[in-house]
């Protein structure tokens, strides 16, 4: 066994070679395996071959060709999924705080299609070498769902694995859904929240008519006016689901109503006050992506400014949201919302556990639930035969403070996180 | 009570049948059926009986109103509370937007208006556009959801605006650049409205044409639906009420003429501060007038505003209401109504009508609210003195027979709210000491 | 309709009865409310050359004076609005009509009375509701100038002016992290940055006061290098405690700042607005700092404040023994001054105290209690005759006298009313 382990270290040292040669066969032996799809199994073996999980169980015998990892004292979880992120997209993402040099062309109405880049695909924008990919992976994240985020119809998300030489190999689903923001355009239409909502409504009406017009025209092109090609509507039509922002209860109500009216399949993101909207969420069956960036007091605020009880309550109760959702059978997943490190992401998730969420539900919200929400649970999210071999191996409970990530498997490739050094974090911040 | 309501949705409770309520021994100002010393029975959210002696049903909640004054809940025909945005000011015609999309049931202004006796309000889009957005009539159901605020059965409305506000041409934007927006004159304001309705007529015709050709079995691509023009078609068809912000007599007349030309009606003229100069014409068109009691001189078009406006228009046959257009004024519309007695000599009942039955008529909800009559919604405000006295204050407010404001309870609940707040602040401070907040890496979503 | 006719009758009656501009008359048969003492049923007032020379029950009219019959009517002292922009601003939205706010942060040399427009339409409108004197207040950032006490009658500013320098107005620098509440998501300024701005402003203010003090010393020492400076010159009466510093401060922190500043500079202070004065009532009482409250009918400052906070503030200050008067801080709404006082009555302020806050308290705070604010011998005959309680809206003000002169009760509003009521 000893030579095997040495060899693994060797392979890790020249990990670039690893991709070229294809993944090896591994067996994690005698570990605690949190499958998520079923109860955890003690003294269990997981066999990984060709990037897939080949076998899981107490009585599984490690194959002869496998690199064996002694799992005693270790816990194996499905690879963590960040359900909404900008991981892998480099360059400045948000609109800059300082004004741009030249103004955007002003829009006079929805017909100008302002802030609609629905056709953009994150799958075409992610960069494998982006430092955020490795940083997330080192913390146990094997998959991220990344979206373009710059416009009202910002574009389409991608479910992708956080390791690989070529983007094409990393992508699991290039069409995760459409990311919608409610950002208004200030002095150009739409310049208000209600303008943005009206704008979204008009776009969906336009898309419906676009489909009808195209269908009619495609059947009978003769004698009919040719409908103009519109990429902003194409992008809307080809998105299988729609992410809508909803933080406060009133916003959750508002977005559920809008989705109902537009007959779209929404996923809500934010969810800090979803604990107040249990009934309507249950009725609608709409899943929620819960931010792990819990609301907190602004650090640069005036200490003498009286904060309303409403806001204080929201802050206090936000971490209890996941527990309430779990108890009520509402499907939800966590997302990092730009938190600095995976360690801190898990710490934030621990807050939800402290506020009433069971540990197993917390793991689920980082694994199987996001996979279900994005329709990839047949491939990802649990430790089951035939699923993609995305695993995170730790030396203890995922949410415990002292727990370290020992190995991460992405598509069957094994990674050992770089040892944590205080400088590493600083360097990372510098690159941002 | 106010916070408890806000934080605990009581939908289920609301739907359950409430016990009957008797409001006893008060001076009942019915507004439409005179004044009597007596009692009021509320059943299933409606006013069931009014009389000098009412038998108290078993299980009824009894409210002693001895020495107090019971009046219909106040109706405000012009308000901008309970909404997260008011103006879509980027375009001259913003009829595609609507307040209903952005109602905010947690706006404290709702509770404060309630504490001023208001039970119903017309929430209007702002006045930045010749044709503004869609409006919503709401009841002050504090603690409910946005949808539950809506006044079920009220007619949809739309805001128009004339004069100085819509002709502001725009200025610098966030980038420092200047984007000029047509119109810049009252002439242009008229043109924008005429142009929009010309388009709306063509739009309506294009759908009629489409339906006709389709029914003949022709192969046609449907016209694109236009959320901007659809509300205007509803106006043309009499299915949406126009509430038009206006000041000067010339622009008032202009709008009435444009409406005549296109064959629709102006339901209310809002502010209409020079309405007294063209009261005859307003009455002839059948438009209502919703005005301030005594605001004037804050801009040029308000320089000829007089506090006698409501009285003159009333005397000349216009249906008049007094509105607030302000979170603050909304809290004492009863005092505002009293000013029409001072300036122009309206009677007590006429003054009270300006904030109850008249705005209800203007909003076409007078079959449900605006007076104390059997069968109407039990929207009731109780004052500790005559509401037209400056020394009066609201003690209780009912909406649909449910107690939404109770001054005694408000006062009693204050210590508990304060201590809860203190507890949360302390807890958060300790939390922050324990674990320093996380440092963000990527931008939040 | 009955009331409508009665009003017209009374106005007509009043018009013929009190015609003439003589400032000598004998008013009798009315209920006199001197404010300084209990009401006098069937009372009389003798006015000569604009001054009250007798008040009582059984006065006999001198032979030579005109008699004014006040049977069934009420007589009150004219009301004083302790903060307005009357005469300084005509139409709020039109800059050209506004002389309220000068450029710069240190303008103690500016004097309101010289810019008051005697032809302002607001003057007759305001006095028609019984307001006979107002503070015209320059406003802006920092030291904005000298507030003047003006009578609402006179051909010229000279005739209107009661006190050119009733107070020096200072707007206390504040830590401002929220720029404006307009629009969606107001722009916020980081606290540290806002505090720096505030500290700079405070430093500037302290330095200015110190410089003024040095100027004062140099002046009295007649130092050879002494050069006159209009700004410092204007500060001397403030430093000497002859002119009070009217400090606008809304929030508790700013009010405490203001008190500290006044202590440090050893000046006489009046607090303006003081929305949160109830939090500092004890300190205000101890230091004898009076307050010019703003409109009672206003919104609570914070979401969680009790809904009636602004309504109960006057009563709370009264109970704490703080002296206060009301100001409308307005132009076109100055006529509603009595209703701002009335709103406080509904929430616990004794009725008499509400009246005092718009009459005698104001006169005392502005240092003119020997001239106005109550119906007493030796004071000017600033009077109003009403058909009821002036705190009630329905009450009609029948006639107003300023310095004994019967003022014209007509105004723009009434003229337009009559003109358009008569439109065929």
mmCIF file of N, CA, C and O in Angstrom, chain B residues 2-3 84-85 112 115 276-278 280-281 294 296-300 303-308 312 316 328 331 339 342-345 347 388-391 393 405 407 414 421, chain C residues 1 4 90-94 121-122 129 184 297-298 302-304 306-308 311 332 335-336 339 346-347 389 391-396 412-414 416-417 420-421 423-424:
data_model
loop_
_atom_site.group_PDB
_atom_site.id
_atom_site.type_symbol
_atom_site.label_atom_id
_atom_site.label_comp_id
_atom_site.label_asym_id
_atom_site.label_seq_id
_atom_site.Cartn_x
_atom_site.Cartn_y
_atom_site.Cartn_z
ATOM 1 N N UNK B 2 -48.400 46.457 15.764
ATOM 2 C CA UNK B 2 -48.013 46.704 14.374
ATOM 3 C C UNK B 2 -46.907 45.770 13.933
ATOM 4 O O UNK B 2 -46.970 45.194 12.866
ATOM 5 N N UNK B 3 -45.890 45.579 14.790
ATOM 6 C CA UNK B 3 -44.784 44.706 14.373
ATOM 7 C C UNK B 3 -45.244 43.265 14.328
ATOM 8 O O UNK B 3 -44.904 42.510 13.457
ATOM 9 N N UNK B 84 -42.668 50.381 -4.071
ATOM 10 C CA UNK B 84 -41.200 50.452 -4.074
ATOM 11 C C UNK B 84 -40.651 51.297 -5.207
ATOM 12 O O UNK B 84 -39.459 51.550 -5.268
ATOM 13 N N UNK B 85 -41.494 51.662 -6.160
ATOM 14 C CA UNK B 85 -41.090 52.702 -7.102
ATOM 15 C C UNK B 85 -42.331 53.461 -7.513
ATOM 16 O O UNK B 85 -43.443 52.942 -7.440
ATOM 17 N N UNK B 112 -49.170 54.245 9.434
ATOM 18 C CA UNK B 112 -49.356 55.633 9.872
ATOM 19 C C UNK B 112 -50.623 56.237 9.278
ATOM 20 O O UNK B 112 -51.318 57.018 9.941
ATOM 21 N N UNK B 115 -53.472 54.944 11.170
ATOM 22 C CA UNK B 115 -53.586 55.644 12.444
ATOM 23 C C UNK B 115 -54.176 57.039 12.259
ATOM 24 O O UNK B 115 -54.540 57.695 13.238
ATOM 25 N N UNK B 276 -61.165 75.715 -10.064
ATOM 26 C CA UNK B 276 -62.230 76.680 -9.767
ATOM 27 C C UNK B 276 -62.458 77.654 -10.923
ATOM 28 O O UNK B 276 -63.504 78.249 -11.047
ATOM 29 N N UNK B 277 -61.439 77.782 -11.805
ATOM 30 C CA UNK B 277 -61.589 78.708 -12.922
ATOM 31 C C UNK B 277 -62.389 78.101 -14.071
ATOM 32 O O UNK B 277 -62.909 78.816 -14.920
ATOM 33 N N UNK B 278 -62.398 76.757 -14.129
ATOM 34 C CA UNK B 278 -63.114 76.079 -15.217
ATOM 35 C C UNK B 278 -64.049 75.000 -14.658
ATOM 36 O O UNK B 278 -64.255 73.952 -15.261
ATOM 37 N N UNK B 280 -67.170 74.878 -14.439
ATOM 38 C CA UNK B 280 -68.322 74.609 -15.308
ATOM 39 C C UNK B 280 -67.955 73.546 -16.346
ATOM 40 O O UNK B 280 -68.695 72.591 -16.574
ATOM 41 N N UNK B 281 -66.813 73.719 -16.967
ATOM 42 C CA UNK B 281 -66.373 72.801 -18.011
ATOM 43 C C UNK B 281 -66.070 71.414 -17.435
ATOM 44 O O UNK B 281 -66.352 70.397 -18.064
ATOM 45 N N UNK B 294 -55.272 73.382 0.802
ATOM 46 C CA UNK B 294 -54.763 74.755 0.807
ATOM 47 C C UNK B 294 -53.299 74.906 0.391
ATOM 48 O O UNK B 294 -52.669 75.895 0.705
ATOM 49 N N UNK B 296 -50.304 75.922 -1.854
ATOM 50 C CA UNK B 296 -50.161 76.880 -2.957
ATOM 51 C C UNK B 296 -48.748 77.433 -3.014
ATOM 52 O O UNK B 296 -47.966 77.285 -2.080
ATOM 53 N N UNK B 297 -48.428 78.008 -4.141
ATOM 54 C CA UNK B 297 -47.206 78.812 -4.331
ATOM 55 C C UNK B 297 -45.905 78.019 -4.265
ATOM 56 O O UNK B 297 -44.852 78.612 -4.213
ATOM 57 N N UNK B 298 -45.970 76.685 -4.288
ATOM 58 C CA UNK B 298 -44.718 75.933 -4.267
ATOM 59 C C UNK B 298 -44.108 75.848 -5.648
ATOM 60 O O UNK B 298 -42.952 75.482 -5.804
ATOM 61 N N UNK B 299 -44.907 76.147 -6.664
ATOM 62 C CA UNK B 299 -44.356 76.309 -8.008
ATOM 63 C C UNK B 299 -45.253 77.253 -8.785
ATOM 64 O O UNK B 299 -46.335 77.610 -8.318
ATOM 65 N N UNK B 300 -44.794 77.645 -9.961
ATOM 66 C CA UNK B 300 -45.517 78.696 -10.673
ATOM 67 C C UNK B 300 -46.961 78.288 -10.951
ATOM 68 O O UNK B 300 -47.895 79.058 -10.746
ATOM 69 N N UNK B 303 -49.465 78.998 -8.250
ATOM 70 C CA UNK B 303 -49.468 80.348 -7.673
ATOM 71 C C UNK B 303 -50.874 80.917 -7.588
ATOM 72 O O UNK B 303 -51.161 81.788 -6.788
ATOM 73 N N UNK B 304 -51.753 80.409 -8.429
ATOM 74 C CA UNK B 304 -53.147 80.864 -8.371
ATOM 75 C C UNK B 304 -54.026 79.879 -7.605
ATOM 76 O O UNK B 304 -55.251 79.941 -7.693
ATOM 77 N N UNK B 305 -53.395 78.985 -6.913
ATOM 78 C CA UNK B 305 -54.170 78.021 -6.119
ATOM 79 C C UNK B 305 -54.792 78.734 -4.935
ATOM 80 O O UNK B 305 -54.169 79.591 -4.321
ATOM 81 N N UNK B 306 -56.043 78.387 -4.640
ATOM 82 C CA UNK B 306 -56.724 79.026 -3.508
ATOM 83 C C UNK B 306 -57.423 77.959 -2.659
ATOM 84 O O UNK B 306 -57.844 76.927 -3.184
ATOM 85 N N UNK B 307 -57.522 78.222 -1.360
ATOM 86 C CA UNK B 307 -58.138 77.206 -0.493
ATOM 87 C C UNK B 307 -59.645 77.084 -0.711
ATOM 88 O O UNK B 307 -60.262 76.193 -0.153
ATOM 89 N N UNK B 308 -60.201 77.982 -1.522
ATOM 90 C CA UNK B 308 -61.635 77.936 -1.815
ATOM 91 C C UNK B 308 -61.945 77.004 -2.986
ATOM 92 O O UNK B 308 -63.097 76.863 -3.392
ATOM 93 N N UNK B 312 -65.681 76.076 -4.353
ATOM 94 C CA UNK B 312 -66.238 76.597 -5.613
ATOM 95 C C UNK B 312 -66.633 75.454 -6.535
ATOM 96 O O UNK B 312 -67.730 75.430 -7.089
ATOM 97 N N UNK B 316 -70.322 74.436 -7.969
ATOM 98 C CA UNK B 316 -70.601 74.472 -9.408
ATOM 99 C C UNK B 316 -70.845 73.075 -9.968
ATOM 100 O O UNK B 316 -70.769 72.858 -11.183
ATOM 101 N N UNK B 328 -47.475 62.355 4.886
ATOM 102 C CA UNK B 328 -47.732 63.135 6.091
ATOM 103 C C UNK B 328 -49.172 63.651 6.122
ATOM 104 O O UNK B 328 -49.915 63.393 7.056
ATOM 105 N N UNK B 331 -52.143 61.579 7.075
ATOM 106 C CA UNK B 331 -52.429 61.253 8.465
ATOM 107 C C UNK B 331 -53.482 62.152 9.080
ATOM 108 O O UNK B 331 -53.901 61.927 10.213
ATOM 109 N N UNK B 339 -60.922 72.512 6.435
ATOM 110 C CA UNK B 339 -60.551 73.802 5.843
ATOM 111 C C UNK B 339 -61.566 74.265 4.801
ATOM 112 O O UNK B 339 -61.682 75.453 4.519
ATOM 113 N N UNK B 342 -64.009 76.484 6.445
ATOM 114 C CA UNK B 342 -63.481 77.817 6.681
ATOM 115 C C UNK B 342 -63.437 78.612 5.373
ATOM 116 O O UNK B 342 -63.822 79.768 5.324
ATOM 117 N N UNK B 343 -62.934 77.959 4.343
ATOM 118 C CA UNK B 343 -62.757 78.654 3.059
ATOM 119 C C UNK B 343 -63.848 78.226 2.083
ATOM 120 O O UNK B 343 -63.701 77.240 1.372
ATOM 121 N N UNK B 344 -64.933 78.923 2.074
ATOM 122 C CA UNK B 344 -65.979 78.623 1.102
ATOM 123 C C UNK B 344 -67.246 78.091 1.728
ATOM 124 O O UNK B 344 -68.242 77.917 1.046
ATOM 125 N N UNK B 345 -67.175 77.813 3.020
ATOM 126 C CA UNK B 345 -68.390 77.536 3.761
ATOM 127 C C UNK B 345 -69.100 76.242 3.432
ATOM 128 O O UNK B 345 -70.323 76.185 3.410
ATOM 129 N N UNK B 347 -70.697 72.639 4.266
ATOM 130 C CA UNK B 347 -71.281 72.133 5.507
ATOM 131 C C UNK B 347 -70.426 70.996 6.040
ATOM 132 O O UNK B 347 -69.562 70.475 5.334
ATOM 133 N N UNK B 388 -63.882 66.704 12.523
ATOM 134 C CA UNK B 388 -63.553 68.002 11.925
ATOM 135 C C UNK B 388 -62.998 68.975 12.960
ATOM 136 O O UNK B 388 -62.709 70.120 12.645
ATOM 137 N N UNK B 389 -62.830 68.489 14.184
ATOM 138 C CA UNK B 389 -62.177 69.297 15.209
ATOM 139 C C UNK B 389 -60.681 69.009 15.181
ATOM 140 O O UNK B 389 -60.263 67.864 15.020
ATOM 141 N N UNK B 390 -59.892 70.053 15.386
ATOM 142 C CA UNK B 390 -58.443 69.855 15.402
ATOM 143 C C UNK B 390 -57.972 69.141 16.666
ATOM 144 O O UNK B 390 -56.809 68.778 16.778
ATOM 145 N N UNK B 391 -58.864 68.971 17.621
ATOM 146 C CA UNK B 391 -58.471 68.329 18.870
ATOM 147 C C UNK B 391 -58.826 66.843 18.882
ATOM 148 O O UNK B 391 -58.774 66.196 19.919
ATOM 149 N N UNK B 393 -58.543 62.777 17.743
ATOM 150 C CA UNK B 393 -57.581 61.800 17.261
ATOM 151 C C UNK B 393 -58.267 60.448 17.070
ATOM 152 O O UNK B 393 -59.304 60.169 17.677
ATOM 153 N N UNK B 405 -56.312 49.081 13.612
ATOM 154 C CA UNK B 405 -55.585 50.054 14.441
ATOM 155 C C UNK B 405 -56.344 50.247 15.738
ATOM 156 O O UNK B 405 -57.558 50.430 15.732
ATOM 157 N N UNK B 407 -55.469 52.472 19.167
ATOM 158 C CA UNK B 407 -54.488 53.343 19.823
ATOM 159 C C UNK B 407 -54.036 52.774 21.164
ATOM 160 O O UNK B 407 -52.849 52.792 21.478
ATOM 161 N N UNK B 414 -45.761 49.203 22.895
ATOM 162 C CA UNK B 414 -44.477 49.892 22.672
ATOM 163 C C UNK B 414 -43.319 49.346 23.511
ATOM 164 O O UNK B 414 -42.231 49.125 22.975
ATOM 165 N N UNK B 421 -36.231 44.984 20.303
ATOM 166 C CA UNK B 421 -35.228 45.654 19.487
ATOM 167 C C UNK B 421 -33.882 45.688 20.196
ATOM 168 O O UNK B 421 -32.845 45.382 19.611
ATOM 169 N N UNK C 1 -74.958 75.393 3.711
ATOM 170 C CA UNK C 1 -75.359 76.600 2.986
ATOM 171 C C UNK C 1 -75.618 77.743 3.954
ATOM 172 O O UNK C 1 -75.275 78.881 3.694
ATOM 173 N N UNK C 4 -72.411 79.176 5.068
ATOM 174 C CA UNK C 4 -71.841 79.880 3.926
ATOM 175 C C UNK C 4 -72.343 81.324 3.889
ATOM 176 O O UNK C 4 -71.582 82.270 3.747
ATOM 177 N N UNK C 90 -41.086 83.523 -2.572
ATOM 178 C CA UNK C 90 -42.446 83.692 -3.091
ATOM 179 C C UNK C 90 -42.980 82.383 -3.658
ATOM 180 O O UNK C 90 -44.019 81.892 -3.255
ATOM 181 N N UNK C 91 -42.231 81.825 -4.613
ATOM 182 C CA UNK C 91 -42.647 80.565 -5.226
ATOM 183 C C UNK C 91 -41.514 79.565 -5.027
ATOM 184 O O UNK C 91 -40.419 79.732 -5.574
ATOM 185 N N UNK C 92 -41.793 78.550 -4.236
ATOM 186 C CA UNK C 92 -40.752 77.622 -3.808
ATOM 187 C C UNK C 92 -39.845 77.130 -4.917
ATOM 188 O O UNK C 92 -38.626 77.118 -4.769
ATOM 189 N N UNK C 93 -40.429 76.735 -6.047
ATOM 190 C CA UNK C 93 -39.641 76.077 -7.081
ATOM 191 C C UNK C 93 -38.875 77.054 -7.970
ATOM 192 O O UNK C 93 -38.096 76.629 -8.816
ATOM 193 N N UNK C 94 -39.099 78.349 -7.781
ATOM 194 C CA UNK C 94 -38.450 79.321 -8.668
ATOM 195 C C UNK C 94 -37.348 80.058 -7.912
ATOM 196 O O UNK C 94 -37.610 80.881 -7.043
ATOM 197 N N UNK C 121 -47.350 88.224 -1.885
ATOM 198 C CA UNK C 121 -48.752 87.816 -1.747
ATOM 199 C C UNK C 121 -48.962 87.006 -0.468
ATOM 200 O O UNK C 121 -50.082 86.837 -0.001
ATOM 201 N N UNK C 122 -47.860 86.457 0.067
ATOM 202 C CA UNK C 122 -47.998 85.617 1.260
ATOM 203 C C UNK C 122 -48.365 86.431 2.496
ATOM 204 O O UNK C 122 -48.943 85.904 3.431
ATOM 205 N N UNK C 129 -55.281 85.025 8.663
ATOM 206 C CA UNK C 129 -55.627 84.015 9.669
ATOM 207 C C UNK C 129 -55.078 84.367 11.046
ATOM 208 O O UNK C 129 -54.892 83.494 11.876
ATOM 209 N N UNK C 184 -34.898 55.284 -5.738
ATOM 210 C CA UNK C 184 -34.744 53.938 -5.201
ATOM 211 C C UNK C 184 -33.309 53.766 -4.712
ATOM 212 O O UNK C 184 -32.367 53.953 -5.451
ATOM 213 N N UNK C 297 -47.673 68.560 12.831
ATOM 214 C CA UNK C 297 -48.184 67.617 11.838
ATOM 215 C C UNK C 297 -47.047 67.267 10.885
ATOM 216 O O UNK C 297 -46.877 67.866 9.825
ATOM 217 N N UNK C 298 -46.228 66.327 11.332
ATOM 218 C CA UNK C 298 -45.113 65.878 10.500
ATOM 219 C C UNK C 298 -44.897 64.399 10.763
ATOM 220 O O UNK C 298 -45.539 63.810 11.632
ATOM 221 N N UNK C 302 -37.990 58.132 12.405
ATOM 222 C CA UNK C 302 -37.555 56.762 12.148
ATOM 223 C C UNK C 302 -38.737 55.823 12.038
ATOM 224 O O UNK C 302 -39.778 56.053 12.654
ATOM 225 N N UNK C 303 -38.524 54.779 11.282
ATOM 226 C CA UNK C 303 -39.576 53.801 11.032
ATOM 227 C C UNK C 303 -40.203 53.274 12.321
ATOM 228 O O UNK C 303 -41.420 53.101 12.406
ATOM 229 N N UNK C 304 -39.360 53.031 13.324
ATOM 230 C CA UNK C 304 -39.877 52.425 14.544
ATOM 231 C C UNK C 304 -40.380 53.436 15.571
ATOM 232 O O UNK C 304 -40.863 53.051 16.626
ATOM 233 N N UNK C 306 -42.832 55.774 17.513
ATOM 234 C CA UNK C 306 -44.291 55.727 17.623
ATOM 235 C C UNK C 306 -44.918 56.628 16.548
ATOM 236 O O UNK C 306 -44.355 57.676 16.220
ATOM 237 N N UNK C 307 -46.060 56.182 16.049
ATOM 238 C CA UNK C 307 -46.669 56.936 14.939
ATOM 239 C C UNK C 307 -46.972 58.365 15.339
ATOM 240 O O UNK C 307 -47.007 59.274 14.516
ATOM 241 N N UNK C 308 -47.184 58.580 16.662
ATOM 242 C CA UNK C 308 -47.610 59.900 17.118
ATOM 243 C C UNK C 308 -46.465 60.715 17.721
ATOM 244 O O UNK C 308 -46.705 61.708 18.388
ATOM 245 N N UNK C 311 -46.539 64.333 17.303
ATOM 246 C CA UNK C 311 -47.741 64.916 17.903
ATOM 247 C C UNK C 311 -47.581 65.083 19.419
ATOM 248 O O UNK C 311 -48.151 65.988 20.021
ATOM 249 N N UNK C 332 -45.920 79.405 2.509
ATOM 250 C CA UNK C 332 -47.331 79.327 2.131
ATOM 251 C C UNK C 332 -48.187 78.648 3.193
ATOM 252 O O UNK C 332 -49.402 78.775 3.171
ATOM 253 N N UNK C 335 -49.933 80.323 7.495
ATOM 254 C CA UNK C 335 -51.275 80.634 7.999
ATOM 255 C C UNK C 335 -51.840 79.487 8.847
ATOM 256 O O UNK C 335 -52.777 79.689 9.597
ATOM 257 N N UNK C 336 -51.281 78.292 8.688
ATOM 258 C CA UNK C 336 -51.780 77.150 9.455
ATOM 259 C C UNK C 336 -51.094 76.997 10.815
ATOM 260 O O UNK C 336 -51.292 75.992 11.497
ATOM 261 N N UNK C 339 -52.979 75.633 13.743
ATOM 262 C CA UNK C 339 -53.396 74.218 13.678
ATOM 263 C C UNK C 339 -52.236 73.292 14.043
ATOM 264 O O UNK C 339 -52.446 72.156 14.467
ATOM 265 N N UNK C 346 -54.475 67.805 20.814
ATOM 266 C CA UNK C 346 -55.116 66.494 20.699
ATOM 267 C C UNK C 346 -54.273 65.413 21.375
ATOM 268 O O UNK C 346 -54.792 64.387 21.807
ATOM 269 N N UNK C 347 -52.974 65.653 21.485
ATOM 270 C CA UNK C 347 -52.089 64.636 22.056
ATOM 271 C C UNK C 347 -51.455 65.088 23.372
ATOM 272 O O UNK C 347 -50.310 64.795 23.652
ATOM 273 N N UNK C 389 -62.594 79.747 18.720
ATOM 274 C CA UNK C 389 -61.248 79.360 19.125
ATOM 275 C C UNK C 389 -60.303 79.379 17.922
ATOM 276 O O UNK C 389 -60.531 78.654 16.958
ATOM 277 N N UNK C 391 -57.639 78.031 17.439
ATOM 278 C CA UNK C 391 -56.977 76.752 17.172
ATOM 279 C C UNK C 391 -57.868 75.828 16.327
ATOM 280 O O UNK C 391 -57.400 74.804 15.842
ATOM 281 N N UNK C 392 -59.115 76.187 16.186
ATOM 282 C CA UNK C 392 -60.018 75.370 15.371
ATOM 283 C C UNK C 392 -60.115 75.937 13.956
ATOM 284 O O UNK C 392 -60.300 77.135 13.772
ATOM 285 N N UNK C 393 -60.016 75.062 12.993
ATOM 286 C CA UNK C 393 -59.988 75.491 11.600
ATOM 287 C C UNK C 393 -61.246 76.254 11.190
ATOM 288 O O UNK C 393 -61.168 77.257 10.486
ATOM 289 N N UNK C 394 -62.409 75.781 11.669
ATOM 290 C CA UNK C 394 -63.655 76.407 11.213
ATOM 291 C C UNK C 394 -63.793 77.854 11.679
ATOM 292 O O UNK C 394 -64.584 78.616 11.138
ATOM 293 N N UNK C 395 -63.050 78.194 12.690
ATOM 294 C CA UNK C 395 -63.127 79.555 13.224
ATOM 295 C C UNK C 395 -62.695 80.576 12.162
ATOM 296 O O UNK C 395 -61.689 80.384 11.477
ATOM 297 N N UNK C 396 -63.505 81.632 12.062
ATOM 298 C CA UNK C 396 -63.159 82.686 11.114
ATOM 299 C C UNK C 396 -62.463 83.833 11.848
ATOM 300 O O UNK C 396 -62.891 84.231 12.926
ATOM 301 N N UNK C 412 -55.043 87.736 -2.114
ATOM 302 C CA UNK C 412 -55.112 87.125 -3.443
ATOM 303 C C UNK C 412 -56.148 85.997 -3.484
ATOM 304 O O UNK C 412 -56.926 85.886 -4.432
ATOM 305 N N UNK C 413 -56.158 85.189 -2.474
ATOM 306 C CA UNK C 413 -57.051 84.029 -2.470
ATOM 307 C C UNK C 413 -58.508 84.454 -2.443
ATOM 308 O O UNK C 413 -59.351 83.921 -3.166
ATOM 309 N N UNK C 414 -58.778 85.427 -1.583
ATOM 310 C CA UNK C 414 -60.148 85.871 -1.463
ATOM 311 C C UNK C 414 -60.605 86.576 -2.733
ATOM 312 O O UNK C 414 -61.739 86.405 -3.181
ATOM 313 N N UNK C 416 -59.526 86.019 -5.821
ATOM 314 C CA UNK C 416 -59.786 85.016 -6.867
ATOM 315 C C UNK C 416 -61.080 84.245 -6.572
ATOM 316 O O UNK C 416 -61.836 83.901 -7.467
ATOM 317 N N UNK C 417 -61.326 84.027 -5.295
ATOM 318 C CA UNK C 417 -62.545 83.327 -4.887
ATOM 319 C C UNK C 417 -63.770 84.105 -5.365
ATOM 320 O O UNK C 417 -64.656 83.565 -6.023
ATOM 321 N N UNK C 420 -64.059 84.200 -9.307
ATOM 322 C CA UNK C 420 -64.459 82.998 -10.043
ATOM 323 C C UNK C 420 -65.759 82.393 -9.526
ATOM 324 O O UNK C 420 -66.422 81.676 -10.270
ATOM 325 N N UNK C 421 -66.124 82.725 -8.275
ATOM 326 C CA UNK C 421 -67.442 82.306 -7.811
ATOM 327 C C UNK C 421 -68.510 83.015 -8.656
ATOM 328 O O UNK C 421 -69.559 82.459 -8.952
ATOM 329 N N UNK C 423 -68.112 83.869 -11.742
ATOM 330 C CA UNK C 423 -67.983 83.601 -13.188
ATOM 331 C C UNK C 423 -69.300 83.025 -13.719
ATOM 332 O O UNK C 423 -69.824 82.065 -13.179
ATOM 333 N N UNK C 424 -69.798 83.631 -14.792
ATOM 334 C CA UNK C 424 -71.072 83.136 -15.313
ATOM 335 C C UNK C 424 -70.935 81.733 -15.918
ATOM 336 O O UNK C 424 -69.869 81.386 -16.365
#
